Amino acid sequence: MFSQPANAEIRKLQEDENQVVYQSRQKLFDRNNQTWQAIAFKRITQEGENHFKIRLSGFPGATEIAHPQLLTVMIPTGQTFKAEDVSEEAFANGNPPGNIGQYDFDAIISKLPKELEIVFSIPTKNDQEVKLAVSPLSIQEWKKVAAKAKL
């Protein structure tokens, strides 16, 4: 499994006078060469920062992500980290579509290597796992988004 080079930029979206979102969007590929969109983002309000999160979106109907289950992050050194599934908070009815998962990376983004490819393992409803390769360039950009602290 090979990751694609990151080809993105950090965007600043002014949601209202006292709230901005910094985000980075990348394409990731699973082992079946299906495209997934990864949106790494951090919302900042006048009251303070929110957690750094990553939303993963696959093609509708192709995969049913199991909610709420932890996302596993695998590092080539053998280390693994878990990201909490916070998908329900992203949708008004608390019921995320099966092809979308949102995960809290606030506690682990600083632990991810900047020079090594990592793999996300997403649990699905059919007890399979979708594995997504993530390039070092994506991780470097995500760390920049996570470091944002001002409106």
CSV table of C-alpha atoms in Angstrom, one decimal:
chain,number,residue,atom,x,y,z
A,1,MET,CA,0.0,0.0,0.0
A,2,PHE,CA,1.5,3.3,-1.0
A,3,SER,CA,0.3,6.8,-0.1
A,4,GLN,CA,0.0,9.5,-2.6
A,5,PRO,CA,1.9,12.7,-2.1
A,6,ALA,CA,0.0,15.5,-0.4
A,7,ASN,CA,-1.2,18.1,-2.7
A,8,ALA,CA,-3.1,20.5,-0.5
A,9,GLU,CA,-2.9,23.8,1.3
A,10,ILE,CA,-4.2,25.1,4.6
A,11,ARG,CA,-7.4,27.0,4.2
A,12,LYS,CA,-8.8,29.6,6.6
A,13,LEU,CA,-12.6,29.8,6.6
A,14,GLN,CA,-14.3,32.6,8.4
A,15,GLU,CA,-17.5,31.1,9.7
A,16,ASP,CA,-18.6,34.2,11.4
A,17,GLU,CA,-17.1,37.3,13.1
A,18,ASN,CA,-15.8,35.3,16.1
A,19,GLN,CA,-15.1,31.9,14.6
A,20,VAL,CA,-12.7,30.5,12.0
A,21,VAL,CA,-11.9,27.0,10.8
A,22,TYR,CA,-8.4,26.0,9.6
A,23,GLN,CA,-8.5,23.0,7.3
A,24,SER,CA,-6.5,20.9,5.0
A,25,ARG,CA,-7.9,18.4,2.4
A,26,GLN,CA,-6.2,15.4,1.0
A,27,LYS,CA,-7.1,12.4,-1.0
A,28,LEU,CA,-6.2,9.0,0.6
A,29,PHE,CA,-6.4,5.6,-1.0
A,30,ASP,CA,-7.4,2.3,0.4
A,31,ARG,CA,-5.9,-1.1,-0.6
A,32,ASN,CA,-8.6,-1.4,-3.3
A,33,ASN,CA,-7.4,1.9,-4.7
A,34,GLN,CA,-10.7,3.6,-3.7
A,35,THR,CA,-10.4,7.3,-3.1
A,36,TRP,CA,-11.2,8.8,0.4
A,37,GLN,CA,-11.2,12.4,1.3
A,38,ALA,CA,-9.5,13.4,4.5
A,39,ILE,CA,-10.3,16.8,5.9
A,40,ALA,CA,-8.1,17.8,8.9
A,41,PHE,CA,-9.5,20.8,10.7
A,42,LYS,CA,-9.5,22.9,13.8
A,43,ARG,CA,-12.2,25.3,14.7
A,44,ILE,CA,-11.3,28.4,16.8
A,45,THR,CA,-13.8,30.6,18.5
A,46,GLN,CA,-13.5,33.7,20.6
A,47,GLU,CA,-13.9,31.5,23.7
A,48,GLY,CA,-10.9,29.3,22.6
A,49,GLU,CA,-9.8,26.4,20.5
A,50,ASN,CA,-11.6,23.2,19.8
A,51,HIS,CA,-9.9,19.9,19.3
A,52,PHE,CA,-8.1,19.0,16.1
A,53,LYS,CA,-10.1,16.5,14.1
A,54,ILE,CA,-10.0,14.5,10.9
A,55,ARG,CA,-13.0,13.6,8.9
A,56,LEU,CA,-12.7,10.7,6.5
A,57,SER,CA,-15.3,10.3,3.6
A,58,GLY,CA,-15.5,7.3,1.4
A,59,PHE,CA,-17.7,6.8,-1.7
A,60,PRO,CA,-21.4,6.5,-0.6
A,61,GLY,CA,-22.5,2.9,-0.5
A,62,ALA,CA,-19.0,1.4,-0.9
A,63,THR,CA,-18.2,1.2,2.8
A,64,GLU,CA,-20.3,1.3,6.0
A,65,ILE,CA,-18.1,2.6,8.9
A,66,ALA,CA,-19.0,1.1,12.3
A,67,HIS,CA,-19.9,4.0,14.7
A,68,PRO,CA,-18.8,4.7,17.3
A,69,GLN,CA,-15.6,2.8,17.2
A,70,LEU,CA,-12.0,3.9,17.6
A,71,LEU,CA,-9.8,4.5,14.5
A,72,THR,CA,-6.5,2.8,14.8
A,73,VAL,CA,-3.3,4.6,13.6
A,74,MET,CA,-0.4,2.3,12.8
A,75,ILE,CA,3.2,3.5,12.7
A,76,PRO,CA,5.9,1.5,10.9
A,77,THR,CA,7.9,1.3,14.1
A,78,GLY,CA,5.1,-0.9,15.5
A,79,GLN,CA,3.4,1.7,17.7
A,80,THR,CA,-0.3,2.2,17.4
A,81,PHE,CA,-2.6,5.0,18.6
A,82,LYS,CA,-6.4,5.2,18.8
A,83,ALA,CA,-8.5,8.1,17.8
A,84,GLU,CA,-12.0,8.6,19.3
A,85,ASP,CA,-14.9,8.4,16.9
A,86,VAL,CA,-16.8,11.8,17.3
A,87,SER,CA,-18.9,11.4,14.1
A,88,GLU,CA,-22.2,12.1,15.9
A,89,GLU,CA,-21.2,15.6,16.8
A,90,ALA,CA,-20.8,16.5,13.1
A,91,PHE,CA,-24.4,15.9,12.2
A,92,ALA,CA,-27.5,17.7,13.6
A,93,ASN,CA,-29.4,14.5,14.1
A,94,GLY,CA,-26.4,12.7,15.6
A,95,ASN,CA,-26.6,10.0,12.9
A,96,PRO,CA,-23.6,10.1,10.5
A,97,PRO,CA,-23.8,8.6,7.0
A,98,GLY,CA,-22.1,5.2,6.8
A,99,ASN,CA,-19.4,6.5,4.5
A,100,ILE,CA,-18.2,9.3,6.9
A,101,GLY,CA,-16.2,9.1,10.1
A,102,GLN,CA,-14.9,11.9,12.2
A,103,TYR,CA,-12.1,11.4,14.7
A,104,ASP,CA,-10.5,13.4,17.5
A,105,PHE,CA,-6.8,13.5,16.9
A,106,ASP,CA,-6.0,16.2,19.5
A,107,ALA,CA,-4.2,13.9,21.8
A,108,ILE,CA,-2.2,12.0,19.2
A,109,ILE,CA,-1.3,14.4,16.4
A,110,SER,CA,1.9,15.5,18.2
A,111,LYS,CA,3.0,11.8,18.5
A,112,LEU,CA,2.8,11.0,14.8
A,113,PRO,CA,6.1,10.9,12.8
A,114,LYS,CA,6.8,13.6,10.2
A,115,GLU,CA,9.0,11.4,8.1
A,116,LEU,CA,7.2,8.1,7.9
A,117,GLU,CA,4.0,6.9,6.2
A,118,ILE,CA,1.3,5.8,8.6
A,119,VAL,CA,-1.8,3.7,8.1
A,120,PHE,CA,-5.3,4.4,9.3
A,121,SER,CA,-7.5,1.4,10.0
A,122,ILE,CA,-11.2,2.1,10.0
A,123,PRO,CA,-13.6,-0.4,11.5
A,124,THR,CA,-16.6,-1.3,9.3
A,125,LYS,CA,-20.0,-2.8,9.9
A,126,ASN,CA,-19.1,-6.0,8.1
A,127,ASP,CA,-16.2,-6.5,10.6
A,128,GLN,CA,-13.6,-5.7,7.9
A,129,GLU,CA,-11.2,-2.8,8.2
A,130,VAL,CA,-10.5,-0.2,5.6
A,131,LYS,CA,-6.8,0.7,5.6
A,132,LEU,CA,-5.7,4.1,4.3
A,133,ALA,CA,-2.1,5.0,3.7
A,134,VAL,CA,-1.2,8.5,4.8
A,135,SER,CA,1.9,10.2,3.5
A,136,PRO,CA,4.5,12.1,5.6
A,137,LEU,CA,3.6,15.3,3.7
A,138,SER,CA,0.0,15.0,4.8
A,139,ILE,CA,1.0,14.5,8.4
A,140,GLN,CA,3.3,17.5,8.3
A,141,GLU,CA,0.5,19.7,7.0
A,142,TRP,CA,-1.9,18.3,9.6
A,143,LYS,CA,0.5,19.2,12.4
A,144,LYS,CA,0.5,22.8,11.1
A,145,VAL,CA,-3.3,22.9,11.2
A,146,ALA,CA,-3.3,21.4,14.7
A,147,ALA,CA,-0.9,24.2,15.8
A,148,LYS,CA,-3.2,27.0,14.8
A,149,ALA,CA,-4.4,29.0,17.8
A,150,LYS,CA,-5.6,32.4,16.7
A,151,LEU,CA,-8.8,33.8,15.1
